[in-house]
Structure formats: C-alpha cells, structure tokens
Short mmCIF file of C-alpha atoms in Angstrom, two decimals:
data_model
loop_
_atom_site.label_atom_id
_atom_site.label_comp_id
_atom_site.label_asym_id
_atom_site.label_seq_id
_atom_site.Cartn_x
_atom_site.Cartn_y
_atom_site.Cartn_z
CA UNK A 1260 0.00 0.00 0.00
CA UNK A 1261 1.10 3.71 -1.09
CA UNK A 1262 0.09 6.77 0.58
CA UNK A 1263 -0.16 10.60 -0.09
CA UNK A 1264 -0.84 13.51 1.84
CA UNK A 1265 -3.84 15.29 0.34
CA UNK A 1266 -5.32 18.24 2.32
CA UNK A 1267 -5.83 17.53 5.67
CA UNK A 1268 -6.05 13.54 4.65
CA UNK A 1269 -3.87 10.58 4.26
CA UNK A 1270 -5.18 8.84 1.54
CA UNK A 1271 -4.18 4.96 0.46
CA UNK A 1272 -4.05 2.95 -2.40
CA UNK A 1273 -2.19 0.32 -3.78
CA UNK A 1274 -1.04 0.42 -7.37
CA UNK A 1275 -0.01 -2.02 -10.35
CA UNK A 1276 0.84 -2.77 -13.50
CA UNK A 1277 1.31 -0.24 -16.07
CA UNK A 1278 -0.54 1.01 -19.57
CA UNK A 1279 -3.39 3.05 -19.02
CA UNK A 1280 -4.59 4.48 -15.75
CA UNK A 1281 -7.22 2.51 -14.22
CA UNK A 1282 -8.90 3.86 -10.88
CA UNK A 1283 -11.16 1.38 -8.70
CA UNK A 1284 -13.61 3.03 -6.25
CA UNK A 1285 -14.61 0.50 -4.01
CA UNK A 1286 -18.52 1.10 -2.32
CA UNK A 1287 -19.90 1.89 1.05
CA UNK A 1288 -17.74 0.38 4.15
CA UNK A 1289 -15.38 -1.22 1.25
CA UNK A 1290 -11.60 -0.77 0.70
CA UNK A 1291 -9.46 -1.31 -2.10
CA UNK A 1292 -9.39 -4.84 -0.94
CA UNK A 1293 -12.58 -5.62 -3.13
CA UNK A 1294 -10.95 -5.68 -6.18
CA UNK A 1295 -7.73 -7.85 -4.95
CA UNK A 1296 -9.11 -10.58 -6.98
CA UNK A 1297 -9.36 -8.20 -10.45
CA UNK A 1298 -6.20 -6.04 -9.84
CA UNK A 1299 -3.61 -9.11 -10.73
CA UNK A 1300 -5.61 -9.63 -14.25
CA UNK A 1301 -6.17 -6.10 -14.92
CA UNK A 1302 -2.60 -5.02 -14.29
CA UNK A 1303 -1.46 -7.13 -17.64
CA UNK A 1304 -2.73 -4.03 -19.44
CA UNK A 1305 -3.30 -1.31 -17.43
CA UNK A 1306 -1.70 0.92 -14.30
CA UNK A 1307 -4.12 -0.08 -11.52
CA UNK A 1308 -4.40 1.88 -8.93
CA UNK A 1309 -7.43 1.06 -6.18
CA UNK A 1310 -8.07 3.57 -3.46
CA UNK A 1311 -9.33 3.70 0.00
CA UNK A 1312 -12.37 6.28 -0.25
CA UNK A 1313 -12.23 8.40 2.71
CA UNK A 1314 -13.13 6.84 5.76
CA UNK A 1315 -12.75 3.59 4.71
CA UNK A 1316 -9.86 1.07 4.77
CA UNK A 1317 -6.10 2.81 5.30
CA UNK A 1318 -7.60 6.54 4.24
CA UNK A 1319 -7.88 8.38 7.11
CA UNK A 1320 -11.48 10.68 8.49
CA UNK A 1321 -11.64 14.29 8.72
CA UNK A 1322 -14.38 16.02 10.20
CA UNK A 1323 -17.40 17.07 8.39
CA UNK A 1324 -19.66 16.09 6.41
CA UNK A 1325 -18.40 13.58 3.06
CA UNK A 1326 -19.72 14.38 0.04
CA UNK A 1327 -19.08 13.16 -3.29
CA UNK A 1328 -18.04 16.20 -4.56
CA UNK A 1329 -15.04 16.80 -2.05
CA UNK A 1330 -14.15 13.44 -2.47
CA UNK A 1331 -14.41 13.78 -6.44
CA UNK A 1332 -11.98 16.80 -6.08
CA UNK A 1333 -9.45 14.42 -3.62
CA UNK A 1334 -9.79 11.85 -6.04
CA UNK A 1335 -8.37 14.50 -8.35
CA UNK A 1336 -5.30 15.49 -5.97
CA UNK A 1337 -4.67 11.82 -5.70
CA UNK A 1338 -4.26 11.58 -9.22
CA UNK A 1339 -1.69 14.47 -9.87
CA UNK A 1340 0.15 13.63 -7.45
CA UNK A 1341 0.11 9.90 -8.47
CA UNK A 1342 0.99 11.87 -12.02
CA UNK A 1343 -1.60 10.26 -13.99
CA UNK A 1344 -2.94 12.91 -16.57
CA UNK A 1345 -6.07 10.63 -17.81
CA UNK A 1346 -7.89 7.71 -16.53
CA UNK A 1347 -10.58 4.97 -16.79
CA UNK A 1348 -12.59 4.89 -13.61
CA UNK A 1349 -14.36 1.89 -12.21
CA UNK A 1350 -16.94 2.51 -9.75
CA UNK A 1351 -18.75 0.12 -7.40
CA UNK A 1352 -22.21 1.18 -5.61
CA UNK A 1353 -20.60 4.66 -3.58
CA UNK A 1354 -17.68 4.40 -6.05
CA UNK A 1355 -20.14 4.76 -9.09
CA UNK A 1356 -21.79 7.71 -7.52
CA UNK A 1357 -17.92 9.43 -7.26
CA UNK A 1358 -17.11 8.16 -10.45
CA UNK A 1359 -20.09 9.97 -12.04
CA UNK A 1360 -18.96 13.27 -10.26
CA UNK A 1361 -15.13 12.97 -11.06
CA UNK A 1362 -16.81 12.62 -14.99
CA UNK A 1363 -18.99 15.39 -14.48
CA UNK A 1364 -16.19 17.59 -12.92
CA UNK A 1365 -13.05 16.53 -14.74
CA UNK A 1366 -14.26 15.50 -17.81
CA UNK A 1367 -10.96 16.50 -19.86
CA UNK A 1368 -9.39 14.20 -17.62
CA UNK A 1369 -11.43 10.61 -18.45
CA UNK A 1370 -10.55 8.03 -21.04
CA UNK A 1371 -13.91 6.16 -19.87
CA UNK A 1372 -15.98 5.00 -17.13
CA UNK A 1373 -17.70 1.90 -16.10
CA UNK A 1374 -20.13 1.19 -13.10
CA UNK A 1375 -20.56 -1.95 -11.33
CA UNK A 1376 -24.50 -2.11 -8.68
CA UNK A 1377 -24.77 1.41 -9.13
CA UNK A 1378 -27.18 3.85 -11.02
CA UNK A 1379 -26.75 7.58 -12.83
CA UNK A 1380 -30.52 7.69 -11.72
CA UNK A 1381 -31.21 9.64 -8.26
CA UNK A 1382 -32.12 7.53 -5.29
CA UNK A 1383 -35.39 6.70 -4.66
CA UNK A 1384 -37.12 8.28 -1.09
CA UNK A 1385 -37.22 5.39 0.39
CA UNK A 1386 -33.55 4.16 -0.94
CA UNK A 1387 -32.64 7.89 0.69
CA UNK A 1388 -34.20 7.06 4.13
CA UNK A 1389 -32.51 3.78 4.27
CA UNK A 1390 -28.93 5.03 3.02
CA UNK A 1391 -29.39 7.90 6.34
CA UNK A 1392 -30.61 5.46 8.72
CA UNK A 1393 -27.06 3.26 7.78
CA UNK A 1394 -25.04 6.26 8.36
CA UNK A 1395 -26.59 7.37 11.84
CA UNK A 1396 -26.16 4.09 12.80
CA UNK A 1397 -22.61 3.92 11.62
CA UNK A 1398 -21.85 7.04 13.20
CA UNK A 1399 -23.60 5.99 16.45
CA UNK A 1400 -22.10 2.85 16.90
CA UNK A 1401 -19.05 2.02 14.31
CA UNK A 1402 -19.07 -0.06 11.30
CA UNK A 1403 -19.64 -3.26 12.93
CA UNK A 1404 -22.94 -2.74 13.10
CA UNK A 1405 -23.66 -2.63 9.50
CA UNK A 1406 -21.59 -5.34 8.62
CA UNK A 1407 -23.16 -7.56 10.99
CA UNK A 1408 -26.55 -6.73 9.63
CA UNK A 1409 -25.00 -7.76 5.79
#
C-alpha cells in the first residue's frame, strides 16, 4: 500500500501494472481490498491503482460532512500527485456515484468509465431514508454494526 498527503487527509491505495490508468472506487464500508481478486488480471494491461475512499480502509477521516463532490476533487489530488494525466474509472455502488462526479467535474481528464451495482438515476425516497438510517447508525455505533446486519 502507497500513501499521499492530500489536504488535511492521508489517503491509500495500492497500485499495479502499467498502460493506461485505471482507478477502482470501491462502495460503502469497502476498501481497495474488493478488487484484490481483479487487480492481478487487470494489471497485464493497465496501471491499476485502487483507493481507500475516505473513511474507509487505510484513508484516514476528517471532520465534516463527506460528500461526493469533495471526495471527487481528492480523487483529483490523488491523481496528480500519483501523475496520472487521464484515466478509466471503475466505480462500485458509492464508487459509481464518485465516479459519475469525477466525470462530471473533470471531464478532460477521463478516457472512460464503467459502473458496477450502481445507477446515474437519483435515489429513490425510500432508498434515501434507508442510506441515512445506515449512516446514523454507523456514526452511532461504528461499522460493525452494519456489517453484521449484511
């Protein structure tokens, strides 16, 4: 695992193989670890790099709120300083929401973009209700509690 100072954040990843940039954005309580089975296969042809989303895994928590727009512009640091100038992103659930921002703000910057169980289609109210009710709960009483409930 590699790490960079960005902001006020230690962020880590773990990187591979070279070619084109490929970033992996793992989902909700995830780490880069979800894609450990992918990265050896996709590093034949690519420079695979899988982050820790903030808060998760190795990446450290600031306080304040998380939203996918600050973490679209980390994701952003993270790639100058990793000195990749465009990329394929690969975004699962909470990682295809980020990848669809990091698109929609850094455009110039994308070779392509894939999601994997997520949606370009808002939430639904109930979907929202159920997402907040996670996150209280996380917040209340740590991670464990969700994963248990998985």
């Amino acid at each position: 695992m590699k790490t960079i100072r960005v902001a006020e954040r230690t962020i880590a990843y773990r990187e591979e193989g070279s070619g084109p940039a490929l970033l992996l954005l793992h989902g909700f309580c995830g780490s880069h670890a979800y894609w450990d089975k992918v990265v050896p296969e996709l590093a034949k042809e690519y420079r695979v790099l899988a982050t820790d989303l903030p808060g998760h895994g190795g990446t450290s928590h600031v306080e304040g709120a998380e939203t996918i727009d600050a973490m679209a512009d980390e994701v952003k640091l993270l790639l100058d300083q990793a000195g990749v100038d465009k990329v394929i992103l690969l975004g699962h659930s909470l990682g295809g929401y980020l990848a669809l921002s990091i698109a929609q703000r850094y455009e110039d910057r994308l070779l392509g973009f894939g999601l994997i169980h997520s949606t370009a289609y808002p939430d639904s109210p109930e979907a929202k209700k159920g997402r907040d009710a996670n996150v209280e709960k996380v917040g209340q009483q740590g991670i464990a509690v969700l994963i248990d409930g998985l």
